[in-house]
CSV table of C-alpha atoms in Angstrom, one decimal:
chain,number,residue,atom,x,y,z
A,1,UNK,CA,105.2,122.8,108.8
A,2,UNK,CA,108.6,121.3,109.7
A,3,UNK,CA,111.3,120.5,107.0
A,4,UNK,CA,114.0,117.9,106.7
A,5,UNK,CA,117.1,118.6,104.7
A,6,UNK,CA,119.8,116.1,103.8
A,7,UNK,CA,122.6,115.8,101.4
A,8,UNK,CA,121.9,114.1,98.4
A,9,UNK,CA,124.7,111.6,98.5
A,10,UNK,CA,127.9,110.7,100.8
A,11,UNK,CA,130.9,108.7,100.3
A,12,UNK,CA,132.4,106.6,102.8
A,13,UNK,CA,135.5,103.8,102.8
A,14,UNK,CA,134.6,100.6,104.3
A,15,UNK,CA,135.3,100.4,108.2
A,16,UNK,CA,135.1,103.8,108.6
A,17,UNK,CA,132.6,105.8,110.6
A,18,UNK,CA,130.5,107.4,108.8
A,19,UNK,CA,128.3,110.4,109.9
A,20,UNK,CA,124.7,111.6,108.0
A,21,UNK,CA,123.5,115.0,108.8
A,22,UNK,CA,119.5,116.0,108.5
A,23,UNK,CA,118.8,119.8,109.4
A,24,UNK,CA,115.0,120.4,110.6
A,25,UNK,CA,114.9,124.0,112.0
A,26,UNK,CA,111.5,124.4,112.1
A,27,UNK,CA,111.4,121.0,114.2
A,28,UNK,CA,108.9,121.7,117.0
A,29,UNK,CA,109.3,120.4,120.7
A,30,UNK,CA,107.3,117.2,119.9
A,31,UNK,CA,108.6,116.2,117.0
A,32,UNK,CA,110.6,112.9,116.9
A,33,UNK,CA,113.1,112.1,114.7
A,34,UNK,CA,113.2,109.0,113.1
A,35,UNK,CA,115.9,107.6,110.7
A,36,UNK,CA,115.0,104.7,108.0
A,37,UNK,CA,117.4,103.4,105.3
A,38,UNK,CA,116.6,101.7,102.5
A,39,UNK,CA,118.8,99.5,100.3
A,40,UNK,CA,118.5,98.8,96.6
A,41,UNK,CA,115.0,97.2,95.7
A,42,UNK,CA,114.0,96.5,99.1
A,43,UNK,CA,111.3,98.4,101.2
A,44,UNK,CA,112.4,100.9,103.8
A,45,UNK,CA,114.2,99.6,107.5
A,46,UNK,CA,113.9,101.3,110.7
A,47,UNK,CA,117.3,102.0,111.9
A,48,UNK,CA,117.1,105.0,115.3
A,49,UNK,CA,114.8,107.5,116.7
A,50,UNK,CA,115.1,109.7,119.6
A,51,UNK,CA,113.5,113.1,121.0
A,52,UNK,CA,116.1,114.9,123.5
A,53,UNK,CA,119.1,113.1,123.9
A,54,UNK,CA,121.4,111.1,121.5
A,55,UNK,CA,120.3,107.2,121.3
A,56,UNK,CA,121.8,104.2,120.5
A,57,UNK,CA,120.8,101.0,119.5
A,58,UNK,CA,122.8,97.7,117.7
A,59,UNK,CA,123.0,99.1,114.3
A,60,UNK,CA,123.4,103.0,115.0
A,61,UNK,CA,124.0,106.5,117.3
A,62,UNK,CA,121.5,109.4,116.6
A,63,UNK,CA,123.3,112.3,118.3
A,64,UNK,CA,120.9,115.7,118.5
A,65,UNK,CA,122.0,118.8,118.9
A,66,UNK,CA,121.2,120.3,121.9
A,67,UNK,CA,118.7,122.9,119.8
A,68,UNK,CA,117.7,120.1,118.1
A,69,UNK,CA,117.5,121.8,115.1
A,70,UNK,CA,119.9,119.1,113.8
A,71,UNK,CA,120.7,115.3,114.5
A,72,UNK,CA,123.5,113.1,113.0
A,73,UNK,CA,122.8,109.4,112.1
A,74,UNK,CA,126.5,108.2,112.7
A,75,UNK,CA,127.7,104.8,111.7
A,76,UNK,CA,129.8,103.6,113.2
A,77,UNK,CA,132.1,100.9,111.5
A,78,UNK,CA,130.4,101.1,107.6
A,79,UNK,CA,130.4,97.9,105.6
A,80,UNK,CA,129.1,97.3,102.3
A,81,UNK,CA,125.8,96.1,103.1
A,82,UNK,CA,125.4,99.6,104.9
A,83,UNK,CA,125.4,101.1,101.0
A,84,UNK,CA,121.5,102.3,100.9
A,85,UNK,CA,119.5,105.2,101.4
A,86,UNK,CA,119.2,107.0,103.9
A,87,UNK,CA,116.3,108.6,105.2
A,88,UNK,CA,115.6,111.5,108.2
A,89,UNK,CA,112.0,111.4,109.5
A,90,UNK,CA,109.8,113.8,111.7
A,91,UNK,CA,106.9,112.6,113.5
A,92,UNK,CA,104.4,115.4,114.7
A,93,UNK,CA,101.8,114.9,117.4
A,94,UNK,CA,99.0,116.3,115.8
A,95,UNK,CA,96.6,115.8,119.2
A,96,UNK,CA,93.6,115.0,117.3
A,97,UNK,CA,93.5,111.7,118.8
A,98,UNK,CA,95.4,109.2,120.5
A,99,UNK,CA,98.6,108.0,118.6
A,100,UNK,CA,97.4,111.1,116.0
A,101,UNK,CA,100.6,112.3,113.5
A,102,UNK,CA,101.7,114.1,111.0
A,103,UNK,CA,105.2,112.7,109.5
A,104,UNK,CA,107.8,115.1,107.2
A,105,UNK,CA,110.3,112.9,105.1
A,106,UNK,CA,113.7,114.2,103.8
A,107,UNK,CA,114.7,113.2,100.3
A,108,UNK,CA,117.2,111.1,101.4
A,109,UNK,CA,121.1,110.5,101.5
A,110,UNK,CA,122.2,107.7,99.3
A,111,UNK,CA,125.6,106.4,101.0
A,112,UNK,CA,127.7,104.5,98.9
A,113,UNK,CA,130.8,102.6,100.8
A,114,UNK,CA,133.7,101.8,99.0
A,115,UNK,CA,135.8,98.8,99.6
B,1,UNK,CA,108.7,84.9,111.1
B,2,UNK,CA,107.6,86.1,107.8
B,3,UNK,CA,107.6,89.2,106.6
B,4,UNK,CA,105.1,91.7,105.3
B,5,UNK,CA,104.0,90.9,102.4
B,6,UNK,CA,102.0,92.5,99.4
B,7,UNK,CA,100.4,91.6,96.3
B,8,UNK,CA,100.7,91.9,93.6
B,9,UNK,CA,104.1,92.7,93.3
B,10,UNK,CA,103.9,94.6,89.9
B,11,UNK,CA,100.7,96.0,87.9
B,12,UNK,CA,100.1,97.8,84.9
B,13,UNK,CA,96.9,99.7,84.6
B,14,UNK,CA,95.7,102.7,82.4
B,15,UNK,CA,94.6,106.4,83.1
B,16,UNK,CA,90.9,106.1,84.4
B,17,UNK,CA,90.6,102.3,85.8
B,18,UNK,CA,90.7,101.6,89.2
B,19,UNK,CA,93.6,99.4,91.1
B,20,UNK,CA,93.1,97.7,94.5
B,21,UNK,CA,96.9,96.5,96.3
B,22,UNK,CA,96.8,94.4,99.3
B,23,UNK,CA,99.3,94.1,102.6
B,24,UNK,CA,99.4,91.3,105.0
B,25,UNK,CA,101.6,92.2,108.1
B,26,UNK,CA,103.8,90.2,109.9
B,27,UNK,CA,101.8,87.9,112.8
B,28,UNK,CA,100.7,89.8,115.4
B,29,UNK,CA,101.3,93.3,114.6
B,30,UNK,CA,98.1,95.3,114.5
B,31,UNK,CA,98.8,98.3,112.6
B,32,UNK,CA,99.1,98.8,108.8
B,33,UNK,CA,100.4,102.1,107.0
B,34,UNK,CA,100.7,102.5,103.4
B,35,UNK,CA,103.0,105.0,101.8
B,36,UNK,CA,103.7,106.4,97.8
B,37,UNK,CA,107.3,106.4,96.8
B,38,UNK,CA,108.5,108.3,93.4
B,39,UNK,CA,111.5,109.7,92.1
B,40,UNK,CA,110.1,113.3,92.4
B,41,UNK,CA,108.6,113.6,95.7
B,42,UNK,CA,110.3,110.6,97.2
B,43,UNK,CA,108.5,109.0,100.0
B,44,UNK,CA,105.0,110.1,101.1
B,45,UNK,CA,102.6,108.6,104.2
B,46,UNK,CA,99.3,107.7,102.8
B,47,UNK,CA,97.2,106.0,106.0
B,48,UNK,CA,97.5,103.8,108.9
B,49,UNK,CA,94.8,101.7,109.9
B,50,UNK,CA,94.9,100.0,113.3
B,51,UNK,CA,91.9,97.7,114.5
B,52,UNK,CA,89.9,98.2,111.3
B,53,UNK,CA,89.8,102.0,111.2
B,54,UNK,CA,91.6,104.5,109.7
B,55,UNK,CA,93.6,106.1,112.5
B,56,UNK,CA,95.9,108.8,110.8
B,57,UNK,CA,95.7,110.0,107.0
B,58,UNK,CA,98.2,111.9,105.2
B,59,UNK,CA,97.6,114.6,102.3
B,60,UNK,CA,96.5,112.6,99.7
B,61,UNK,CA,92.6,113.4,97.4
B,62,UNK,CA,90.4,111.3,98.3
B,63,UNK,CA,90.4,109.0,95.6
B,64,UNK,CA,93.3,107.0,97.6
B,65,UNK,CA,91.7,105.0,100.2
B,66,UNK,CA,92.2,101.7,101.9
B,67,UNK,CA,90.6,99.6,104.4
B,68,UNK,CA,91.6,97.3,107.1
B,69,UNK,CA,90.5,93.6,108.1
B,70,UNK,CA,89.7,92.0,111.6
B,71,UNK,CA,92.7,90.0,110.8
B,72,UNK,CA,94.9,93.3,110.1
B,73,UNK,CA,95.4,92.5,106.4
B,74,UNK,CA,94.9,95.5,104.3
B,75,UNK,CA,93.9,97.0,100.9
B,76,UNK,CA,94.4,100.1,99.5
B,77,UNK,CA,92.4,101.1,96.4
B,78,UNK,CA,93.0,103.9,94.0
B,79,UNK,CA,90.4,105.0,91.8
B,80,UNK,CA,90.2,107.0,88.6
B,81,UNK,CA,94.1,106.0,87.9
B,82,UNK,CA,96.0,109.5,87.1
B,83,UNK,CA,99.6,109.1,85.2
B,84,UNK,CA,101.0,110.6,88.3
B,85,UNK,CA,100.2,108.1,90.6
B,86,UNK,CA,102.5,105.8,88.7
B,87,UNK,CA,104.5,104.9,91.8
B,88,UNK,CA,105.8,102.2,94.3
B,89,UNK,CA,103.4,101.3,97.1
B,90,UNK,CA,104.9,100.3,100.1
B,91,UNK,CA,103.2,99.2,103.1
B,92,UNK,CA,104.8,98.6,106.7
B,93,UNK,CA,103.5,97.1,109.7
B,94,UNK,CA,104.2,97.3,113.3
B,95,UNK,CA,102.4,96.0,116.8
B,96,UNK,CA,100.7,98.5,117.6
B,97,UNK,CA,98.9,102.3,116.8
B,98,UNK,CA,101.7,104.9,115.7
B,99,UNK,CA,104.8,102.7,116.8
B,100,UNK,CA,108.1,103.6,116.4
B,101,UNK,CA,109.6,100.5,114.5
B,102,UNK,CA,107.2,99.9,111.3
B,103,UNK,CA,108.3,96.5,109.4
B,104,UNK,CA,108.1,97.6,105.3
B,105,UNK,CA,106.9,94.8,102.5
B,106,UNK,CA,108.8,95.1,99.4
B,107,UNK,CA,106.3,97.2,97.5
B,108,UNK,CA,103.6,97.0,95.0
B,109,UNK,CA,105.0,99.1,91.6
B,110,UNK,CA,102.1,100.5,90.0
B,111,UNK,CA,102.5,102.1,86.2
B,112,UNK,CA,99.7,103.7,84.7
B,113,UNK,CA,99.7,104.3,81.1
């Protein structure tokens, strides 16, 4: 089964990029990666996903590595309201059925941003 | 718009009982997933129901189950409590089977005693 590993927690100064690593090796070709954040007391919030090539969207940039054995959620100006976890998702086809998955979570990264 | 939203928000039950937590998604979206979230294994996928079945299932015993409505609220029900499934319940919604953007409530906390 795949694995997601991220660092437990990152430091960043406010208006700064800010860049949050997630290694998944054993990622297979189908996989999608998925990131979700999650800020204090508050249920989880879709932020990026992508398959191939790096994505970007109004809150966020996933870049992949090419082997995609890697992906980087960056941020790109980081403001205190960006202070939350953060969390790196797989999504497996599993084929048993139309819109069929498994899903792998990593533990999260908890960004703090200081003023 | 208004959110997802899930009742109760907090519940206190004791090893043995039974505990049913209900989700009602934002208008319009079809699909409801429910997930467990605790400090030691962090965030887990439970189900997702889409038109009233059960469409993906994740590795939880059977004693977690849930069930969905023709109007695409949901309940999940856990029964014979265990101290370990002390937990938040989240649930998330989103338009349509297995899409990308799910929409999360703010969670049921469930302690079991």
């Amino acid at each position: 089964d795949a694995k997601t590993t991220q660092p437990n927690s990152m430091e960043s100064n406010e208006e700064e990029p800010v860049h949050l690593p997630c290694n998944h090796s054993t990622i297979s070709g189908t996989d999608y990666i998925h990131w979700y954040r999650q800020l204090p007391s508050q249920g989880p919030e879709y932020v990026i996903h992508g398959l191939t090539s790096n994505v970007n969207n109004r809150m966020a940039s996933l870049a992949i590595a090419e082997d995609r054995k890697s992906s980087t959620l960056i941020l790109h100006r980081a403001t205190l309201r960006d202070a939350a976890v953060y969390y790196c998702i797989l999504r497996h086809s599993t084929y048993s059925g139309a819109g069929s998955y498994q899903l792998t979570f990593g533990k999260g990264t908890k960004l703090s941003v200081i003023p | 718009k208004a959110g997802v939203t899930q009742t109760p928000r907090y519940l206190i039950k004791t090893r043995g009982q039974q505990v049913t937590l209900s989700c009602s998604p934002i208008s319009g979206h079809r699909s409801v997933s429910w997930y467990q979230q605790t400090p030691g294994q962090g965030l887990q996928f439970l189900f997702e129901y889409f038109s009233e079945t059960q469409r993906n299932k994740g590795n939880f015993p059977g004693r977690f189950s849930g069930r969905q409505f023709s109007n695409s609220r949901s309940e999940m029900n856990v029964s014979t409590l265990e101290l370990g499934d002390s937990a938040l319940y989240l649930c998330a919604s989103s338009l349509g089977l297995a899409d990308d953007e799910q929409f999360f409530g703010p969670g049921t906390r469930l302690t079991v005693l």
